[in-house]
Short mmCIF file of C-alpha atoms in Angstrom, two decimals:
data_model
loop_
_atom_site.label_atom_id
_atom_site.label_comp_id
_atom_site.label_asym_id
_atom_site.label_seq_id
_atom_site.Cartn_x
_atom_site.Cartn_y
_atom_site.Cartn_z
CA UNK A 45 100.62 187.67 -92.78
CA UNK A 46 100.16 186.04 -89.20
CA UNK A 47 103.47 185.95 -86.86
CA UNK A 48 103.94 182.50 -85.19
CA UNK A 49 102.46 183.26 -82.00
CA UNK A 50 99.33 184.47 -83.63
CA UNK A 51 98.47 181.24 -85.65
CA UNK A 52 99.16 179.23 -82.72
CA UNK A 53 96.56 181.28 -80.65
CA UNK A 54 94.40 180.87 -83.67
CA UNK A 55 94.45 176.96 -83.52
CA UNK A 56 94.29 176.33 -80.00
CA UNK A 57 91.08 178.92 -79.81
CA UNK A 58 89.55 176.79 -82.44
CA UNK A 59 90.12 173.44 -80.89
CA UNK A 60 89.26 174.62 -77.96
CA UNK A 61 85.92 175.92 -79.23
CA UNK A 62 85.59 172.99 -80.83
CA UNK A 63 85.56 170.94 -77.53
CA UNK A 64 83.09 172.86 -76.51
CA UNK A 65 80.81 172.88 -79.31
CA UNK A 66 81.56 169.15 -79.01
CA UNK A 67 80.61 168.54 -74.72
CA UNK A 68 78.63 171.59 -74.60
CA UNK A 69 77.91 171.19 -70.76
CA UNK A 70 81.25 169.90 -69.99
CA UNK A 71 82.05 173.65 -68.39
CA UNK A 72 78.43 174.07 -67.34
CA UNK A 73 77.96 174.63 -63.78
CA UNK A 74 76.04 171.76 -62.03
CA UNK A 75 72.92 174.07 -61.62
CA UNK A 76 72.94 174.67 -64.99
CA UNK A 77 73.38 170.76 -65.69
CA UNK A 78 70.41 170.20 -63.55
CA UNK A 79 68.30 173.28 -65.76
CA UNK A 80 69.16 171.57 -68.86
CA UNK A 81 67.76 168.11 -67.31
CA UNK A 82 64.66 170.39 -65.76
CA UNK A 83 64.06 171.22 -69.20
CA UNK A 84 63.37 167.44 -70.16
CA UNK A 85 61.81 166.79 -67.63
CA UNK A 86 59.38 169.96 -68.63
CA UNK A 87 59.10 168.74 -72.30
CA UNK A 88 58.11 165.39 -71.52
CA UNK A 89 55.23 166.41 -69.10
CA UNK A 90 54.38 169.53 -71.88
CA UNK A 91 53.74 166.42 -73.82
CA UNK A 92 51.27 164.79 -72.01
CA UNK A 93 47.35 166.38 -71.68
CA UNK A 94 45.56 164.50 -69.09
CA UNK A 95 45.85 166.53 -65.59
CA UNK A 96 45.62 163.35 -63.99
CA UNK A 97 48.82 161.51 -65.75
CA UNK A 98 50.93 164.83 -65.93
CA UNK A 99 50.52 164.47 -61.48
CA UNK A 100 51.14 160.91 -61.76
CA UNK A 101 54.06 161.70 -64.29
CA UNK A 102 55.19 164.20 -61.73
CA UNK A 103 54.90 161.79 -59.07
CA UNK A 104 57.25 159.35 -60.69
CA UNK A 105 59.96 162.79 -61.56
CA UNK A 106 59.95 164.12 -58.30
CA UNK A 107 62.70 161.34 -56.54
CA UNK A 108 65.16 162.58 -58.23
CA UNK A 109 64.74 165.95 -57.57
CA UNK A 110 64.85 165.38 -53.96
CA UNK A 111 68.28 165.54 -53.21
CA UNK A 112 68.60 169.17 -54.77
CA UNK A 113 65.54 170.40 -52.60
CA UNK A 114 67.08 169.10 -49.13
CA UNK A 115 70.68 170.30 -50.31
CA UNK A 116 69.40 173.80 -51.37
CA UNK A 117 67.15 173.61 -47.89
CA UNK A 118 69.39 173.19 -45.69
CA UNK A 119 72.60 174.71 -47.04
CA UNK A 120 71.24 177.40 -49.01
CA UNK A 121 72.22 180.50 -48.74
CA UNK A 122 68.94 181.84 -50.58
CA UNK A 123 70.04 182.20 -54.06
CA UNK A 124 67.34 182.41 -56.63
CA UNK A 125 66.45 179.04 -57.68
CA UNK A 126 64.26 178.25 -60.79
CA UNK A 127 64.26 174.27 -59.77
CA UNK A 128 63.35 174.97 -56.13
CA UNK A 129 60.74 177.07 -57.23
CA UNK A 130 59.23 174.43 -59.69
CA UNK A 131 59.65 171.48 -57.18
CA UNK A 132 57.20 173.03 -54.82
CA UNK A 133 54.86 173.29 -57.82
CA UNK A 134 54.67 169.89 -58.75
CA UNK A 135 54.60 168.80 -54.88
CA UNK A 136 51.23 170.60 -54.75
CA UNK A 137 50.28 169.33 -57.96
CA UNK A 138 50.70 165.76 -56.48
CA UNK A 139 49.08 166.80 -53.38
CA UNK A 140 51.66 166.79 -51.34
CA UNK A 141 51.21 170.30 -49.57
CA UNK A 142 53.61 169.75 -46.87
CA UNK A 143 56.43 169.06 -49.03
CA UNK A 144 55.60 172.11 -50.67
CA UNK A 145 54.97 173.78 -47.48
CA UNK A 146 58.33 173.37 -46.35
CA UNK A 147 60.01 175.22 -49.39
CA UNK A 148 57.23 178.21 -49.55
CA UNK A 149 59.01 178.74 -46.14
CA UNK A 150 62.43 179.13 -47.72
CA UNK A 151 60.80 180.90 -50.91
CA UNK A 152 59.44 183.16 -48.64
CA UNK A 153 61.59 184.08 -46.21
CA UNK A 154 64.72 184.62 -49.11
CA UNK A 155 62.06 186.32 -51.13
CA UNK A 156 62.63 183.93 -54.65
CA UNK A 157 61.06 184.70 -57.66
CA UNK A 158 58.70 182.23 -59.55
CA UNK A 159 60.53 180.29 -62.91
CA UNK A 160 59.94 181.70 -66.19
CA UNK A 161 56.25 182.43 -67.23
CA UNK A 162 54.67 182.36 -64.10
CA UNK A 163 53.06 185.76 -63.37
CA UNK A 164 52.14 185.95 -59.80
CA UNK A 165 54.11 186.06 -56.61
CA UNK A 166 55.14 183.06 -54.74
CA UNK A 167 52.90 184.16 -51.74
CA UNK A 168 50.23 184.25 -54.35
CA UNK A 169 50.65 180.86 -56.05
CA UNK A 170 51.89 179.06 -53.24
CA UNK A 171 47.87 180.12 -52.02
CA UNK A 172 46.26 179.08 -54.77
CA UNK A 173 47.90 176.20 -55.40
CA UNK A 174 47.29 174.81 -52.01
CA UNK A 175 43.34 175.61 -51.85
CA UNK A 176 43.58 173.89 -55.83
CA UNK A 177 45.14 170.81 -53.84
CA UNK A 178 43.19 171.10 -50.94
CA UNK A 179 39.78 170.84 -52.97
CA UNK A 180 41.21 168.18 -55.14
CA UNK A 181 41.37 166.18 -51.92
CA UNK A 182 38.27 167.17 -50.80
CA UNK A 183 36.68 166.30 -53.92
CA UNK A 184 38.09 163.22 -53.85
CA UNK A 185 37.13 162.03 -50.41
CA UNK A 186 40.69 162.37 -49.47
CA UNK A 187 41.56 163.83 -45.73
CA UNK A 188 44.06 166.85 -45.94
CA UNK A 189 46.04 167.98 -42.47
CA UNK A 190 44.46 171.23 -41.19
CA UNK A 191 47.34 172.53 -39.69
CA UNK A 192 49.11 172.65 -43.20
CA UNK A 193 46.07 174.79 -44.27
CA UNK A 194 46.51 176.94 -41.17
CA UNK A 195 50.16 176.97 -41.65
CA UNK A 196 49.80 178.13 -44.91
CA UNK A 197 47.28 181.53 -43.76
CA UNK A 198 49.88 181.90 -41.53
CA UNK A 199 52.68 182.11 -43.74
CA UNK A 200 50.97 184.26 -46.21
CA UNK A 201 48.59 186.53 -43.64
CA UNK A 202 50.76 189.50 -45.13
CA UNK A 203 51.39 189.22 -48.55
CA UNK A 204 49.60 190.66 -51.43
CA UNK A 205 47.41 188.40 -53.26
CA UNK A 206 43.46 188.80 -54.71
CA UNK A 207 40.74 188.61 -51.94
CA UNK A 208 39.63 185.88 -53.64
CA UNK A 209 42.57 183.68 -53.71
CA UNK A 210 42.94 184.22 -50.03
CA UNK A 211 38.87 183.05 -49.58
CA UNK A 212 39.24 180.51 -51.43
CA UNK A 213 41.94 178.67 -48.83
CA UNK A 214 39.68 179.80 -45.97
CA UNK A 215 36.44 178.08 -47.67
CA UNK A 216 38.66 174.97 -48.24
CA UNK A 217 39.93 175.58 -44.82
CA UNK A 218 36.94 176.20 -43.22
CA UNK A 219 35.14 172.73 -45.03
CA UNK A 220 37.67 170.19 -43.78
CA UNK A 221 37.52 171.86 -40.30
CA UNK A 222 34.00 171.20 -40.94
CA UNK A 223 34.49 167.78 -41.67
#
């Protein structure tokens, strides 16, 4: 047999798991509010197959995540932070290196960690990526700021990545320098 005060801690526990269960992000943190709509955001470009529309898809997603990126750049305190981190990757996937640029810095220099399933370093992505973006451009016709390129070498010159990832931005480098 329950006393009094125990049934009474019994029903408000239950309706107040029931709220919850009912506004399940109602006590989520705003960074976890703005994971959950990441998440979307990630299913409905999983969704689509074409390189070329997931960018332009990005393109069109990337607005709203604005805000967060300048907030987290210039008040952050360098916190890990999974939507930072995939921000800069869809900036260079829309060519937009120096947007990208400017939060490898902050990556960088608070040493973040890359979201979920991604394998190599920041130093080593944010590399790649750029000489992927880079010869996009190139390929394209499309002019692409040295000095971002540069930048870039610079930022990285000491971090561990494959020779060949590293060659690969100097090549790129190296051909619009050319150009």
């Amino acid at each position: 047999m329950t006393s009094p005060a125990q049934r009474h801690m019994m029903r408000v526990s239950a309706a107040m798991t029931a709220q919850r269960e009912a506004a399940p992000l109602r006590h989520a943190t705003v960074y976890e509010q703005m994971l959950v709509k990441l998440a979307a955001d990630q299913r409905t470009l999983k969704a689509i197959y074409s390189k070329e529309l997931k960018a332009a898809k990005k393109r069109e997603l990337l607005p709203f995540w604005l805000p967060w990126v300048n907030g987290v750049l210039e008040q952050g305190k360098g916190a890990q932070d999974d939507i930072l981190m995939t921000v800069m990757l869809w900036r260079l996937d829309t060519g937009d290196i120096a947007g990208a640029l400017e939060i490898a810095r902050y990556a960088l220099k608070y040493g973040l960690t890359m979201p979920g399933k991604h394998r190599r370093t920041p130093p080593y992505m944010f590399t790649e990526e750029v000489a992927l973006a880079a010869m996009r451009a190139h390929a394209a016709g499309e002019s692409v700021d040295t000095r971002l390129l540069t930048d870039t070498l610079e930022l990285t010159a000491t971090a561990d990545m494959p020779d060949e990832v590293r060659a690969k931005l100097h090549k790129i480098t190296g051909l619009f320098l050319r150009d």
